Amino acid sequence: MLGEKLRELRKQNSVTQAKLANYLNLDASSVAKYESGKVTPSPDILLKIAQYFNVSVDYLLGKEPDSNPPNDDAELDKFQFALFGTHDEISEEMMEDVKAYARFKLEQWKKQGKI
């Protein structure tokens, strides 16, 4: 289950085994072993993988059906506060601009090999 999820996430995000291994400070062969099910990552590596792909550890372990974390109003409020502090006059359009910029930077970093 973990291996399948990991391979699926890598492919969806156009991440090579080598790139993920570099992020995890491992050899690419370790990632291949995780994906094949020959080796199970340690809890700290599992957490790093979840953080890298922005999913929960439960998702990686097959305990959550969806890779998208819950998106409720409380989480959105925390996100807006982290970005804008106490400014509560943030419109939907402003949030969409921030999301678009974040997607742009993500693609830029991918092209530069940073992620």
Coordinates of N, CA and C in Angstrom, one line a residue:
M1 N 0.8 -1.2 0.0 CA 0.0 0.0 0.0 C 0.9 1.3 0.0
L2 N 1.8 1.4 0.9 CA 2.7 2.5 1.0 C 3.5 2.7 -0.3
G3 N 4.0 1.6 -0.8 CA 4.8 1.7 -2.0 C 4.0 2.2 -3.2
E4 N 2.7 1.7 -3.3 CA 1.9 2.2 -4.4 C 1.5 3.7 -4.2
K5 N 1.2 4.1 -3.0 CA 0.9 5.5 -2.8 C 2.1 6.4 -3.1
L6 N 3.3 6.0 -2.7 CA 4.5 6.8 -2.9 C 4.8 6.9 -4.4
R7 N 4.7 5.8 -5.1 CA 4.9 5.8 -6.6 C 3.9 6.7 -7.2
E8 N 2.6 6.6 -6.8 CA 1.6 7.4 -7.4 C 1.8 8.9 -7.2
L9 N 2.2 9.3 -5.9 CA 2.5 10.7 -5.6 C 3.7 11.2 -6.4
R10 N 4.7 10.4 -6.5 CA 5.9 10.8 -7.3 C 5.5 11.1 -8.7
K11 N 4.8 10.2 -9.3 CA 4.4 10.3 -10.7 C 3.5 11.6 -10.9
Q12 N 2.5 11.7 -10.1 CA 1.6 12.9 -10.1 C 2.3 14.2 -10.1
N13 N 3.4 14.2 -9.3 CA 4.1 15.4 -9.1 C 5.4 15.5 -9.9
S14 N 5.6 14.6 -10.8 CA 6.8 14.6 -11.7 C 8.1 14.7 -10.9
V15 N 8.1 13.8 -9.9 CA 9.3 13.8 -9.0 C 10.0 12.4 -9.3
T16 N 11.3 12.5 -9.6 CA 12.1 11.2 -9.8 C 12.4 10.6 -8.4
Q17 N 12.8 9.3 -8.4 CA 13.2 8.7 -7.2 C 14.5 9.4 -6.7
A18 N 15.3 9.8 -7.6 CA 16.6 10.5 -7.2 C 16.3 11.8 -6.5
K19 N 15.4 12.6 -7.1 CA 15.0 13.9 -6.5 C 14.4 13.7 -5.1
L20 N 13.5 12.7 -4.9 CA 13.0 12.5 -3.6 C 14.0 12.0 -2.7
A21 N 14.9 11.1 -3.1 CA 16.0 10.6 -2.3 C 16.9 11.7 -1.8
N22 N 17.2 12.6 -2.7 CA 18.0 13.8 -2.4 C 17.4 14.6 -1.2
Y23 N 16.1 14.8 -1.3 CA 15.4 15.5 -0.3 C 15.4 14.8 1.0
L24 N 15.4 13.5 1.0 CA 15.3 12.7 2.2 C 16.8 12.3 2.7
N25 N 17.8 12.8 2.0 CA 19.2 12.5 2.3 C 19.4 11.0 2.3
L26 N 18.9 10.3 1.2 CA 19.0 8.9 1.0 C 19.5 8.6 -0.4
D27 N 19.8 7.3 -0.6 CA 20.1 6.9 -2.0 C 18.8 6.6 -2.7
A28 N 18.9 6.8 -4.1 CA 17.7 6.5 -4.9 C 17.2 5.1 -4.7
S29 N 18.1 4.2 -4.4 CA 17.8 2.8 -4.2 C 16.9 2.6 -3.0
S30 N 17.0 3.5 -2.0 CA 16.1 3.4 -0.8 C 14.7 3.7 -1.2
V31 N 14.5 4.7 -2.0 CA 13.2 5.1 -2.5 C 12.6 3.9 -3.3
A32 N 13.4 3.3 -4.2 CA 12.9 2.2 -5.0 C 12.5 1.0 -4.1
K33 N 13.2 0.8 -3.0 CA 12.9 -0.3 -2.1 C 11.6 0.0 -1.3
Y34 N 11.4 1.3 -1.0 CA 10.1 1.7 -0.4 C 8.9 1.4 -1.3
E35 N 9.1 1.8 -2.6 CA 8.1 1.6 -3.6 C 7.8 0.2 -3.8
S36 N 8.8 -0.7 -3.8 CA 8.6 -2.1 -4.1 C 8.1 -2.8 -2.9
G37 N 8.1 -2.2 -1.7 CA 7.7 -2.9 -0.5 C 8.7 -3.7 0.2
K38 N 9.9 -3.7 -0.3 CA 11.0 -4.5 0.3 C 11.5 -3.9 1.6
V39 N 11.3 -2.6 1.7 CA 11.8 -1.9 2.9 C 10.7 -0.9 3.3
T40 N 10.5 -0.8 4.6 CA 9.5 0.2 5.2 C 10.3 1.4 5.7
P41 N 10.0 2.6 5.4 CA 10.7 3.7 5.9 C 10.5 3.9 7.4
S42 N 11.5 4.5 8.0 CA 11.4 4.8 9.4 C 10.3 5.9 9.6
P43 N 9.8 6.0 10.8 CA 8.8 7.0 11.1 C 9.2 8.4 10.7
D44 N 10.5 8.8 10.9 CA 10.9 10.2 10.6 C 11.0 10.4 9.0
I45 N 11.4 9.3 8.3 CA 11.4 9.4 6.8 C 10.0 9.4 6.3
L46 N 9.1 8.6 6.9 CA 7.7 8.6 6.5 C 7.1 10.0 6.7
L47 N 7.4 10.7 7.8 CA 6.9 12.0 8.0 C 7.4 13.0 7.0
K48 N 8.7 12.9 6.7 CA 9.3 13.8 5.6 C 8.7 13.6 4.3
I49 N 8.4 12.3 3.9 CA 7.7 12.0 2.7 C 6.3 12.7 2.7
A50 N 5.6 12.5 3.7 CA 4.2 13.1 3.8 C 4.3 14.7 3.7
Q51 N 5.3 15.3 4.3 CA 5.5 16.7 4.3 C 5.8 17.1 2.8
Y52 N 6.7 16.4 2.2 CA 7.2 16.7 0.9 C 6.0 16.8 -0.1
F53 N 5.1 15.8 0.0 CA 3.9 15.7 -0.9 C 2.7 16.4 -0.4
N54 N 2.8 17.0 0.8 CA 1.6 17.6 1.4 C 0.5 16.7 1.6
V55 N 0.7 15.5 2.1 CA -0.3 14.6 2.5 C -0.1 14.1 3.9
S56 N -1.1 13.4 4.5 CA -0.9 12.9 5.8 C -0.2 11.6 5.8
V57 N 0.4 11.2 6.9 CA 1.0 9.9 7.1 C -0.1 8.9 7.0
D58 N -1.2 9.2 7.5 CA -2.4 8.2 7.4 C -2.7 7.9 5.9
Y59 N -2.6 8.9 5.1 CA -2.9 8.7 3.6 C -1.8 7.8 3.1
L60 N -0.6 8.0 3.4 CA 0.5 7.1 2.9 C 0.3 5.7 3.3
L61 N -0.2 5.5 4.5 CA -0.4 4.2 5.1 C -1.7 3.6 4.7
G62 N -2.5 4.3 3.9 CA -3.8 3.7 3.4 C -4.9 3.9 4.4
K63 N -4.8 4.7 5.4 CA -5.8 4.9 6.4 C -6.8 6.0 6.0
E64 N -6.4 6.8 5.0 CA -7.2 7.9 4.5 C -7.4 7.7 3.0
P65 N -8.7 7.8 2.5 CA -8.9 7.5 1.1 C -8.4 8.6 0.2
D66 N -8.3 9.8 0.7 CA -8.0 11.0 -0.2 C -6.7 11.6 0.1
S67 N -5.9 12.0 -0.9 CA -4.6 12.6 -0.6 C -4.7 14.1 -0.2
N68 N -5.9 14.7 -0.4 CA -6.0 16.1 -0.1 C -6.4 16.2 1.4
P69 N -5.6 17.0 2.1 CA -6.0 17.2 3.5 C -7.3 17.9 3.7
P70 N -8.0 17.7 4.8 CA -9.3 18.4 5.0 C -9.2 19.9 4.8
N71 N -10.2 20.5 4.1 CA -10.1 21.9 3.8 C -11.4 22.6 4.5
D72 N -11.3 22.8 5.8 CA -12.4 23.4 6.4 C -12.1 24.9 6.7
D73 N -13.2 25.6 7.2 CA -13.0 27.0 7.4 C -12.0 27.4 8.4
A74 N -11.8 26.6 9.5 CA -10.8 26.8 10.5 C -9.4 26.8 9.9
E75 N -9.2 25.8 9.0 CA -7.8 25.7 8.4 C -7.6 26.9 7.5
L76 N -8.6 27.3 6.8 CA -8.5 28.5 5.9 C -8.2 29.7 6.7
D77 N -8.9 29.9 7.8 CA -8.6 31.0 8.7 C -7.2 31.0 9.2
K78 N -6.7 29.9 9.6 CA -5.3 29.8 10.0 C -4.3 30.2 8.9
F79 N -4.6 29.7 7.7 CA -3.8 30.0 6.5 C -3.8 31.5 6.3
Q80 N -5.0 32.1 6.3 CA -5.1 33.6 6.0 C -4.4 34.3 7.1
F81 N -4.5 33.9 8.3 CA -3.8 34.6 9.4 C -2.3 34.5 9.3
A82 N -1.8 33.3 8.9 CA -0.4 33.2 8.7 C 0.2 34.1 7.6
L83 N -0.6 34.3 6.5 CA -0.2 35.1 5.4 C -0.4 36.6 5.7
F84 N -1.5 37.0 6.3 CA -1.9 38.4 6.4 C -2.0 38.9 7.8
G85 N -1.7 38.1 8.8 CA -1.8 38.6 10.2 C -3.3 38.9 10.5
T86 N -3.4 40.1 11.2 CA -4.8 40.4 11.7 C -5.6 41.1 10.7
H87 N -5.2 41.3 9.4 CA -6.0 41.9 8.4 C -7.1 41.0 8.0
D88 N -8.3 41.4 8.4 CA -9.4 40.5 8.1 C -10.2 40.9 6.9
E89 N -9.7 41.8 6.1 CA -10.4 42.3 4.9 C -9.8 41.7 3.7
I90 N -9.5 40.4 3.7 CA -8.9 39.7 2.6 C -10.0 39.1 1.8
S91 N -10.1 39.5 0.5 CA -11.2 39.0 -0.3 C -10.8 37.7 -0.9
E92 N -11.8 37.1 -1.5 CA -11.6 35.8 -2.2 C -10.7 36.0 -3.4
E93 N -10.8 37.2 -4.1 CA -9.9 37.5 -5.2 C -8.5 37.6 -4.8
M94 N -8.2 38.2 -3.6 CA -6.9 38.3 -3.1 C -6.3 36.9 -2.7
M95 N -7.1 36.0 -2.2 CA -6.7 34.7 -1.8 C -6.3 33.9 -3.1
E96 N -7.1 34.1 -4.2 CA -6.9 33.4 -5.4 C -5.6 33.9 -6.0
D97 N -5.3 35.2 -5.9 CA -4.0 35.7 -6.4 C -2.8 35.1 -5.6
V98 N -2.9 34.9 -4.3 CA -1.9 34.3 -3.5 C -1.7 32.9 -4.0
K99 N -2.8 32.2 -4.2 CA -2.7 30.8 -4.6 C -2.1 30.6 -6.0
A100 N -2.4 31.5 -6.9 CA -1.8 31.5 -8.2 C -0.3 31.8 -8.2
Y101 N 0.1 32.7 -7.3 CA 1.5 33.0 -7.2 C 2.2 31.8 -6.6
A102 N 1.6 31.1 -5.6 CA 2.2 29.9 -5.0 C 2.4 28.8 -6.0
R103 N 1.4 28.6 -6.9 CA 1.5 27.6 -7.9 C 2.6 28.0 -8.9
F104 N 2.7 29.3 -9.3 CA 3.7 29.8 -10.1 C 5.1 29.4 -9.6
K105 N 5.3 29.8 -8.3 CA 6.6 29.5 -7.6 C 6.9 28.1 -7.5
L106 N 5.9 27.2 -7.3 CA 6.1 25.8 -7.2 C 6.6 25.3 -8.6
E107 N 6.0 25.7 -9.6 CA 6.4 25.3 -11.0 C 7.9 25.8 -11.2
Q108 N 8.1 27.0 -10.8 CA 9.5 27.6 -11.0 C 10.5 26.7 -10.3
W109 N 10.2 26.4 -9.1 CA 11.2 25.6 -8.2 C 11.4 24.2 -8.8
K110 N 10.3 23.6 -9.3 CA 10.4 22.3 -10.0 C 11.3 22.4 -11.2
K111 N 11.2 23.4 -12.0 CA 12.0 23.5 -13.2 C 13.5 23.8 -12.8
Q112 N 13.7 24.4 -11.7 CA 15.1 24.7 -11.2 C 15.6 23.5 -10.4
G113 N 14.8 22.5 -10.2 CA 15.3 21.3 -9.5 C 15.4 21.4 -8.0
K114 N 14.7 22.5 -7.5 CA 14.8 22.7 -6.0 C 13.8 21.7 -5.3
I115 N 12.8 21.3 -6.0 CA 11.9 20.3 -5.4 C 11.6 19.2 -6.4

